[in-house]
PDB file of C-alpha atoms and ligand atoms in Angstrom:
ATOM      1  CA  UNK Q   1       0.000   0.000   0.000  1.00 95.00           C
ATOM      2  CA  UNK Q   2       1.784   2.900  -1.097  1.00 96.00           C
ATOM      3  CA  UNK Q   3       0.132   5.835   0.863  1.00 97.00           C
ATOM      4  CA  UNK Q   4       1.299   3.808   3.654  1.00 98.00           C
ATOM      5  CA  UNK Q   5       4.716   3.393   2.836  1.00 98.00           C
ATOM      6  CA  UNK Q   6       5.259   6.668   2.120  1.00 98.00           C
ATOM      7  CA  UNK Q   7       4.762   7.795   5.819  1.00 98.00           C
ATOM      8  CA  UNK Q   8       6.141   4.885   7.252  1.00 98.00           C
ATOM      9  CA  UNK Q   9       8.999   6.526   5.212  1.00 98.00           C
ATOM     10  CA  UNK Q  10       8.296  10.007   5.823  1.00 98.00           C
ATOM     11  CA  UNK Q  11       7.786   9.541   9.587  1.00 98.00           C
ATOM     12  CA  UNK Q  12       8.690   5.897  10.570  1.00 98.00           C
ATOM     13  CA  UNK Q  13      11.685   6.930  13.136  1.00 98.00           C
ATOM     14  CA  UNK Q  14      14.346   3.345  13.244  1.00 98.00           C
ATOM     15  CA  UNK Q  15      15.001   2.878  17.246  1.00 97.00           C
ATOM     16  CA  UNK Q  16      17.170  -0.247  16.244  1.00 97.00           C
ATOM     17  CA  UNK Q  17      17.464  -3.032  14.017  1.00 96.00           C
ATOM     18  CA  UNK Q  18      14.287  -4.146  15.172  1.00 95.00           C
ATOM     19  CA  UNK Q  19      12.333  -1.347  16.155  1.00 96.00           C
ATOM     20  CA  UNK Q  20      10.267   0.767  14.031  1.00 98.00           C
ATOM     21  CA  UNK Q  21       8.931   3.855  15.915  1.00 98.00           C
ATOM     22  CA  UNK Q  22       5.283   5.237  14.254  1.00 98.00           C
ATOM     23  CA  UNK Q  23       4.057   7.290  17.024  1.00 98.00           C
ATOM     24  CA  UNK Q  24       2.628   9.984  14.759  1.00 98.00           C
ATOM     25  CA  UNK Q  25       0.380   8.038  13.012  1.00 98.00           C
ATOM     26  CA  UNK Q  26      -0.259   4.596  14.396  1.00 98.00           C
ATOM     27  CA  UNK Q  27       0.708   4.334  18.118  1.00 97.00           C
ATOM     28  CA  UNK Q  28      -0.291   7.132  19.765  1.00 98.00           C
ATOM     29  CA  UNK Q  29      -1.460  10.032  17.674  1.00 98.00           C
ATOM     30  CA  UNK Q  30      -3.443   8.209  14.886  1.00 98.00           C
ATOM     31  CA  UNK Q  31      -4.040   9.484  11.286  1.00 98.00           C
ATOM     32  CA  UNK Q  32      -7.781   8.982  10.619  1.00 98.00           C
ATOM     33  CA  UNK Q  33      -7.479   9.255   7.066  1.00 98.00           C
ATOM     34  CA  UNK Q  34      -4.357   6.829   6.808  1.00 98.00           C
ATOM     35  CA  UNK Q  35      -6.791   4.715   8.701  1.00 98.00           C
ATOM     36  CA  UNK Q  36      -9.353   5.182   6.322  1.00 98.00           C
ATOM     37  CA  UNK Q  37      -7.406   3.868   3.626  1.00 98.00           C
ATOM     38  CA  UNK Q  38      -5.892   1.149   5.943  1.00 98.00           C
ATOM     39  CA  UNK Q  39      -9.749  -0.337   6.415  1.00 98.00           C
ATOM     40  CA  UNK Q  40     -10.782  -0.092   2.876  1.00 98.00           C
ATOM     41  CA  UNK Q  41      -8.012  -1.974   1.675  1.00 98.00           C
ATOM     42  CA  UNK Q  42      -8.051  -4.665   4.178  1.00 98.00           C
ATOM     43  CA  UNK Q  43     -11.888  -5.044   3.461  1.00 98.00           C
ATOM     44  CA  UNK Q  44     -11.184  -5.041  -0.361  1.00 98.00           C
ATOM     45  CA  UNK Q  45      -8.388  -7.900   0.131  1.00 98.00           C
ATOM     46  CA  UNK Q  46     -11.062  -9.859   2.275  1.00 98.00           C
ATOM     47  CA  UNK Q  47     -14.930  -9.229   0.489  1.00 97.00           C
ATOM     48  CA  UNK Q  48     -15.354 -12.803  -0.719  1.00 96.00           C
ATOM     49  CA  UNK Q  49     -14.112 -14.392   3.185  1.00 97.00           C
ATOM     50  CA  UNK Q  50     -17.952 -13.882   4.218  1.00 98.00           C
ATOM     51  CA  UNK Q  51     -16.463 -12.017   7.532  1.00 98.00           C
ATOM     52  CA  UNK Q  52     -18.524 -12.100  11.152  1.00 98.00           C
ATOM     53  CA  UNK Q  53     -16.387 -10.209  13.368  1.00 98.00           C
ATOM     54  CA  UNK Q  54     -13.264  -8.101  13.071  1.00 98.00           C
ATOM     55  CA  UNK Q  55     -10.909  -9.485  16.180  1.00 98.00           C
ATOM     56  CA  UNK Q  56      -8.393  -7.045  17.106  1.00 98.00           C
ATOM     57  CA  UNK Q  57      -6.460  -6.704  20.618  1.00 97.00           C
ATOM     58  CA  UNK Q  58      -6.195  -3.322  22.808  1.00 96.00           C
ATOM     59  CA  UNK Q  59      -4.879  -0.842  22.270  1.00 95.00           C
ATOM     60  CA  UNK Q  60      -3.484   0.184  18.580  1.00 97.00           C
ATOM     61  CA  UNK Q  61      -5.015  -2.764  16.435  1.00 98.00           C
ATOM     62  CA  UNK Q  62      -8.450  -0.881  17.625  1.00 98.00           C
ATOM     63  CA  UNK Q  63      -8.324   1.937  14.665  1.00 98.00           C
ATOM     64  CA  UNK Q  64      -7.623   0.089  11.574  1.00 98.00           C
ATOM     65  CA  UNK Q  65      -9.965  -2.988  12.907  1.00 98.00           C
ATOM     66  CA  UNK Q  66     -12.800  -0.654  13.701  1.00 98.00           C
ATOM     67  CA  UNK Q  67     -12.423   0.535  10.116  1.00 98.00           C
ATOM     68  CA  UNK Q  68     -12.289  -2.357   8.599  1.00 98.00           C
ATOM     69  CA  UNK Q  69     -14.758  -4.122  10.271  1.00 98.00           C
ATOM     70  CA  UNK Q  70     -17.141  -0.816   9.267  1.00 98.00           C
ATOM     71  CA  UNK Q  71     -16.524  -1.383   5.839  1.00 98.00           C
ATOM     72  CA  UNK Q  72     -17.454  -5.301   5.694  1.00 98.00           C
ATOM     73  CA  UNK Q  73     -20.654  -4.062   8.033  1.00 98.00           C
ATOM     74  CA  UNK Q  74     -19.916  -6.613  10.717  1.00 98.00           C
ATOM     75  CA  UNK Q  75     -19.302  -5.992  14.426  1.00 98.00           C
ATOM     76  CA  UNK Q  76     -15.063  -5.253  16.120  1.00 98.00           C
ATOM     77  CA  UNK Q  77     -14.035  -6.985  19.099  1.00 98.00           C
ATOM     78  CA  UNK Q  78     -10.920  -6.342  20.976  1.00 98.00           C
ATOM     79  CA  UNK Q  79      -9.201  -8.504  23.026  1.00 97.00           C
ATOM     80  CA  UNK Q  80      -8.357  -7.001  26.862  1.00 95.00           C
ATOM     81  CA  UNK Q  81      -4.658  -7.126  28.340  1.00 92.00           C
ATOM     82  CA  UNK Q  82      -5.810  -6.299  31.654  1.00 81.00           C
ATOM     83  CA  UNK Q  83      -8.519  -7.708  33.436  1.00 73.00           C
ATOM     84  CA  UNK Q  84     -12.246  -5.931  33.314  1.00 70.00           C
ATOM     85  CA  UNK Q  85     -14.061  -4.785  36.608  1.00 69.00           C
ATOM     86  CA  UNK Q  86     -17.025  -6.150  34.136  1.00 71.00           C
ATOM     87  CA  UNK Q  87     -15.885  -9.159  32.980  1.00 64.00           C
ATOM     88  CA  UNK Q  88     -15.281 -11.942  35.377  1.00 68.00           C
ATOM     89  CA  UNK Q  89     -16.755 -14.898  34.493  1.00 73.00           C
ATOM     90  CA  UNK Q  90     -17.954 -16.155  30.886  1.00 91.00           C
ATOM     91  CA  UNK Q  91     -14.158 -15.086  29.304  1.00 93.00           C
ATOM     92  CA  UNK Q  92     -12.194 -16.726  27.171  1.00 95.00           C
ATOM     93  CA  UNK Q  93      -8.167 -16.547  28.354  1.00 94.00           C
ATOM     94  CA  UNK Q  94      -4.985 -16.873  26.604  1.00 96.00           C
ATOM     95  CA  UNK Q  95      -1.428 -16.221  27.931  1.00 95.00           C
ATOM     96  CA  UNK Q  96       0.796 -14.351  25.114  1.00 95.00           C
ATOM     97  CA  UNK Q  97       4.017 -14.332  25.632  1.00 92.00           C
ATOM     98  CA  UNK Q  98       5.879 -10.554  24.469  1.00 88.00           C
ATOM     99  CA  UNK Q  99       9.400 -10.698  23.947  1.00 84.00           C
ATOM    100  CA  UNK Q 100       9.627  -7.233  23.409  1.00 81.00           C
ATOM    101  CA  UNK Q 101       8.500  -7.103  26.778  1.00 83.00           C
ATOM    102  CA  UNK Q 102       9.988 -10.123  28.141  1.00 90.00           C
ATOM    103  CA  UNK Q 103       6.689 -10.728  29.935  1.00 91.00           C
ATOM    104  CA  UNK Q 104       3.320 -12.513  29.693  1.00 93.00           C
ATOM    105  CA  UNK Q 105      -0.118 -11.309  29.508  1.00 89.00           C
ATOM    106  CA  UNK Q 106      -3.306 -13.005  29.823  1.00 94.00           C
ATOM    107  CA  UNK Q 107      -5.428 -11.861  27.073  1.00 95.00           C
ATOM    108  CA  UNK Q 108      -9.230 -11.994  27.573  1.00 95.00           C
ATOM    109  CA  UNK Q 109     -12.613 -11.771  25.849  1.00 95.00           C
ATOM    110  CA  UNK Q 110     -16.327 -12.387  26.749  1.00 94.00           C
ATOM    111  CA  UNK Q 111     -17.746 -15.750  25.302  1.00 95.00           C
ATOM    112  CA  UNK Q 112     -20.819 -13.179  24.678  1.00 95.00           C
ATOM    113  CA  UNK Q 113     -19.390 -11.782  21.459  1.00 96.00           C
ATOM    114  CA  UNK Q 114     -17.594 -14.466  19.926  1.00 96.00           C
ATOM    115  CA  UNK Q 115     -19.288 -17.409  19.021  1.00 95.00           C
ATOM    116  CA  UNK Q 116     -19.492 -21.245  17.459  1.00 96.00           C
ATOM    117  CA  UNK Q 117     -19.813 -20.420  13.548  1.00 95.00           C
ATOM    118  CA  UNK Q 118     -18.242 -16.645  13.322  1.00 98.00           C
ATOM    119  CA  UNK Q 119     -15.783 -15.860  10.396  1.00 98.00           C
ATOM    120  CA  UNK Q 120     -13.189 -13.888  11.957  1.00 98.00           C
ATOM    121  CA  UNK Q 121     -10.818 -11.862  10.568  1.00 98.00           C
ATOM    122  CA  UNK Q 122      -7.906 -10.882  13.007  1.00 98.00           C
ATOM    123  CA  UNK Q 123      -6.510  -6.814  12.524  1.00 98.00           C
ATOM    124  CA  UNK Q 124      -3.329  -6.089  14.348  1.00 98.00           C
ATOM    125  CA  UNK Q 125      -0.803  -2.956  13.811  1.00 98.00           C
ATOM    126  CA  UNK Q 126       2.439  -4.525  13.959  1.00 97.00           C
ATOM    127  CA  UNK Q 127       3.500  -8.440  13.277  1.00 97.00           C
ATOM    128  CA  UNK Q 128       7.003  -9.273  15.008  1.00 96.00           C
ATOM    129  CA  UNK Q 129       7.369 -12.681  16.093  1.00 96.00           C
ATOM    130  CA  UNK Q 130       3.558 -13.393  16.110  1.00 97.00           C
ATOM    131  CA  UNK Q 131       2.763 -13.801  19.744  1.00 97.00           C
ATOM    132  CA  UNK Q 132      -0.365 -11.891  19.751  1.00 97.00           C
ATOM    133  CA  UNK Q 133      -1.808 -12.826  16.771  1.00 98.00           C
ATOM    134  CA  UNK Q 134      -1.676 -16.511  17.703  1.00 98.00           C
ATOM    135  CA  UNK Q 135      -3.016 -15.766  21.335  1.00 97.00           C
ATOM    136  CA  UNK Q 136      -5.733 -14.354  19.672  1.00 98.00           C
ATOM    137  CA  UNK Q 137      -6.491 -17.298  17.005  1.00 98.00           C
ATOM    138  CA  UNK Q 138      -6.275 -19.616  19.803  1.00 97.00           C
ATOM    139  CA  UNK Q 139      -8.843 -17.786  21.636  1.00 97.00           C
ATOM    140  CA  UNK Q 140     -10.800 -17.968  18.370  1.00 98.00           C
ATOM    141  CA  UNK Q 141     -10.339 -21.443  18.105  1.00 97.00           C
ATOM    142  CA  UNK Q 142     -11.995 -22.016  21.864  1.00 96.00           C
ATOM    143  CA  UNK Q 143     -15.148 -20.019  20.958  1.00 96.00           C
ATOM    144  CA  UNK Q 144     -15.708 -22.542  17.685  1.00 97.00           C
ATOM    145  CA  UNK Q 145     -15.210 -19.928  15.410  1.00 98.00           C
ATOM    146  CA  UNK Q 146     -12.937 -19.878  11.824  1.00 98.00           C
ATOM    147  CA  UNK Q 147     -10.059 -17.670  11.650  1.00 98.00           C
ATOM    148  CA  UNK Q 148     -10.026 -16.262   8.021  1.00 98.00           C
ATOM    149  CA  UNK Q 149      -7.409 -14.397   7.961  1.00 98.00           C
ATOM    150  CA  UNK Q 150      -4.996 -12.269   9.408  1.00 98.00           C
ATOM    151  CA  UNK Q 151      -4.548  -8.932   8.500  1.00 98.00           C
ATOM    152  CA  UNK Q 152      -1.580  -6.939   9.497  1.00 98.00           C
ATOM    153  CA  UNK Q 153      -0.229  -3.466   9.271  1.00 98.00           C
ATOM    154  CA  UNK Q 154       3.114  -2.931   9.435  1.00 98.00           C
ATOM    155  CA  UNK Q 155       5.008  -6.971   9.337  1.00 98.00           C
ATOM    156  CA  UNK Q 156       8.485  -7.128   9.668  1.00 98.00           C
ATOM    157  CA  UNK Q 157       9.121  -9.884   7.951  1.00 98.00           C
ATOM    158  CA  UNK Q 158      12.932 -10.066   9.281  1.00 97.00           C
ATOM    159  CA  UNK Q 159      11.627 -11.396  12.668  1.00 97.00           C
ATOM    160  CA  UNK Q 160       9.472 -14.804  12.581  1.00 95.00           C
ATOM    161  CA  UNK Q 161       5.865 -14.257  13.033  1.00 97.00           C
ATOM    162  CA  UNK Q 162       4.666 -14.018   9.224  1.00 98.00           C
ATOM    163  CA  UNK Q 163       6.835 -17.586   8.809  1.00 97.00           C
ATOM    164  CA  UNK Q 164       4.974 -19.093  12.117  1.00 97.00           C
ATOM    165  CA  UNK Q 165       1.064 -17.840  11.004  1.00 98.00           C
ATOM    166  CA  UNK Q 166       1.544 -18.950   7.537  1.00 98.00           C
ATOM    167  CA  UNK Q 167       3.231 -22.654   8.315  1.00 98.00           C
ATOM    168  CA  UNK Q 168       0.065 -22.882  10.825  1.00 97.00           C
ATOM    169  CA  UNK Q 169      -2.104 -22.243   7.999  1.00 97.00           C
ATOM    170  CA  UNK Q 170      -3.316 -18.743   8.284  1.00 98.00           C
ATOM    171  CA  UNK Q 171      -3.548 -16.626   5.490  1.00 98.00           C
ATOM    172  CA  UNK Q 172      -1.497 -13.537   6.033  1.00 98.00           C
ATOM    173  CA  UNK Q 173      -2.476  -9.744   4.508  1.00 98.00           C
ATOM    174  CA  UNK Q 174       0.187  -7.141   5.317  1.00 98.00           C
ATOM    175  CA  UNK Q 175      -0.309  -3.465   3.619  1.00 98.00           C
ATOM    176  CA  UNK Q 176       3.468  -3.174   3.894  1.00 98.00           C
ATOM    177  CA  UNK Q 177       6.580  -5.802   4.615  1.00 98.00           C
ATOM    178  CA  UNK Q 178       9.497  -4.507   5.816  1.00 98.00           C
ATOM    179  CA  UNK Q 179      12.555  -6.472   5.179  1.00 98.00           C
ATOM    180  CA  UNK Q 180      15.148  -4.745   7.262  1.00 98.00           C
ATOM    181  CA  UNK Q 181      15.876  -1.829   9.334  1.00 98.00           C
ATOM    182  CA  UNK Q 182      19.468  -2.146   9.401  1.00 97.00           C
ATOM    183  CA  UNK Q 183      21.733   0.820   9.714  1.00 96.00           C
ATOM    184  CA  UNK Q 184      18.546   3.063  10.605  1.00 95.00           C
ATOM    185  CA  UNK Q 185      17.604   2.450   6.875  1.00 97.00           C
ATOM    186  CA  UNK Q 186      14.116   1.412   5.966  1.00 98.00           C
ATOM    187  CA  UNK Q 187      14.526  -1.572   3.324  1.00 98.00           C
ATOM    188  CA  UNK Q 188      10.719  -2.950   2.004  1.00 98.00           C
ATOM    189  CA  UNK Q 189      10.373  -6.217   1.238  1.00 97.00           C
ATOM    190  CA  UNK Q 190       9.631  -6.625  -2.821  1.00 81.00           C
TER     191      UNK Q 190
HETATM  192  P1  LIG O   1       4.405 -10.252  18.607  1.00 79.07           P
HETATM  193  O1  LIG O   1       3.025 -10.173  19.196  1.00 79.07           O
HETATM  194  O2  LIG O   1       4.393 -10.184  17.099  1.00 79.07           O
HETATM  195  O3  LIG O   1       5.163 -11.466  19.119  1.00 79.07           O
HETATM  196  O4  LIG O   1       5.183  -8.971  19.056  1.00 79.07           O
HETATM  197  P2  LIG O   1       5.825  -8.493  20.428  1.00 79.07           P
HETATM  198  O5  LIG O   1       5.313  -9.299  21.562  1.00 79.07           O
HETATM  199  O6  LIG O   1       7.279  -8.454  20.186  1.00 79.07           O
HETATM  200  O7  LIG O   1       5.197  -7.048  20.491  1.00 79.07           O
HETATM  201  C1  LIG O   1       4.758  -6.466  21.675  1.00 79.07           C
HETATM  202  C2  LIG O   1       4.249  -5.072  21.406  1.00 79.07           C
HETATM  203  O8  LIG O   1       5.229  -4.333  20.664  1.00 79.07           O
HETATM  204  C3  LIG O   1       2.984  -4.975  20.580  1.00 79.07           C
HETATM  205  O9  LIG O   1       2.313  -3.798  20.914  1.00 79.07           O
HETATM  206  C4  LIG O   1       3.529  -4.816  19.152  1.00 79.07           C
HETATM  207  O10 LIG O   1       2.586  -4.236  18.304  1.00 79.07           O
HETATM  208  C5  LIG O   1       4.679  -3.902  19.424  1.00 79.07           C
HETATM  209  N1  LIG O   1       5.756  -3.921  18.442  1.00 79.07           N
HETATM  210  C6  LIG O   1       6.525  -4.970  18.052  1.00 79.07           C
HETATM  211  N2  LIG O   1       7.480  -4.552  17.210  1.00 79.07           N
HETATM  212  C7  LIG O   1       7.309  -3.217  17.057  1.00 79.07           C
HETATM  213  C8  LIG O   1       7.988  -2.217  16.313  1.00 79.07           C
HETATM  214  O11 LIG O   1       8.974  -2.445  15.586  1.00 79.07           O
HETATM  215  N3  LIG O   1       7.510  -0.960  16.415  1.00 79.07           N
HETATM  216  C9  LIG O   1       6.433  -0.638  17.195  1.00 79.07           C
HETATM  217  N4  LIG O   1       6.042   0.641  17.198  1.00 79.07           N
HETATM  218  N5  LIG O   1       5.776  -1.548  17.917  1.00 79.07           N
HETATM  219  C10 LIG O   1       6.210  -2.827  17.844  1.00 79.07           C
HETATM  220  P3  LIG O   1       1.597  -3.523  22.302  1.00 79.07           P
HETATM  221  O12 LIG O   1       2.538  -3.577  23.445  1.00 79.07           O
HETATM  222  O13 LIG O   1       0.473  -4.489  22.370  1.00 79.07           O
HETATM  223  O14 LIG O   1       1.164  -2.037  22.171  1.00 79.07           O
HETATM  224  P4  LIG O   1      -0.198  -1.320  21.861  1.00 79.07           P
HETATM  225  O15 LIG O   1      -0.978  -2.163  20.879  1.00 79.07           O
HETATM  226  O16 LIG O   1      -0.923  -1.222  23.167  1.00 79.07           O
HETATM  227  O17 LIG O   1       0.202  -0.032  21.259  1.00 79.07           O
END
């Protein structure tokens, strides 16, 4: 997606060989009309997956998900990191594992919205080494519902996670693959 390139470009700062800084438009202050863009095209890339729900986890996969999941006219979910004073019982839990953070989180959502016979496409900002986005089709998978597909922001495809969610059989959708950050230079992948 080249609208998004171009600002991951323009703004993207490189905190190491690994880290990709996108405060300005993705991670804190967001860019509604990026988003905009971001939803249409993930929605485009999925019309024929007959779609139920748009799963997403807290707190940046919210604004391209809720996008997205306008434009196929189906409901967005996101997964909680920290435990609700209104949801106690009824949850589905998952522990995901960060290893940017070194640290696990149990991620959470009601059994109320995700149900036996959804199509669910997952929306996350960034894919690294994939932790998340499997916590959140094994969640999937204990509600009885299909993952169709995950689509991603920002992948960088230098670190494992696209290799892991594709040899588990997920279908993968990123709007823009970054092959290396090396020497604070932003390479895409072809
Ligand atoms: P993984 O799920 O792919 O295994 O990734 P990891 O645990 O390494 O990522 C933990 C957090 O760091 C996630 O956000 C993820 O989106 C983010 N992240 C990973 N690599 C980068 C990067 O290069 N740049 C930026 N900006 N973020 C990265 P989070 O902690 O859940 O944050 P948020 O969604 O609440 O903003």
């Amino acid at each position: 997606m080249e609208a998004l390139k171009k600002k991951i470009l323009e703004e993207g700062v490189v905190l190491s060989d690994e880290v990709l800084k996108v405060d300005s438009f993705l991670n804190h202050q967001i860019d509604p009309v990026l988003m905009e863009h971001i939803g249409t095209e993930f929605a485009r890339r999925f019309a024929e997956e007959k779609i139920t729900k748009v799963l997403t986890i807290e707190s940046s996969g919210i604004a391209p998900a809720l996008i997205t999941a306008r434009e196929l006219g189906v409901p967005v979910i996101f997964a909680r990191k920290q435990k609700s004073l209104t949801l106690k019982n009824d949850i589905y839990v998952e522990k995901v594992y960060s290893f940017t953070k070194q640290s696990t989180n149990e991620i959470t959502i009601s059994k109320q919205f995700l149900v036996s016979g959804d199509r669910v496409l997952i929306i996350d900002d960034f894919l690294a080494r994939g932790e998340a986005s499997l916590g959140l089709c094994r969640l999937v998978e204990k509600a009885g519902a299909t993952v169709v597909g995950i689509g991603i922001v920002i992948e960088k495809s230098f670190q494992n996670g696209v290799n892991k969610l594709k040899e588990a059989g997920f279908r993968v959708e990123s709007l823009a693959r970054i092959a290396s950050l090396h020497q604070n230079q932003i390479q895409f992948a072809e």
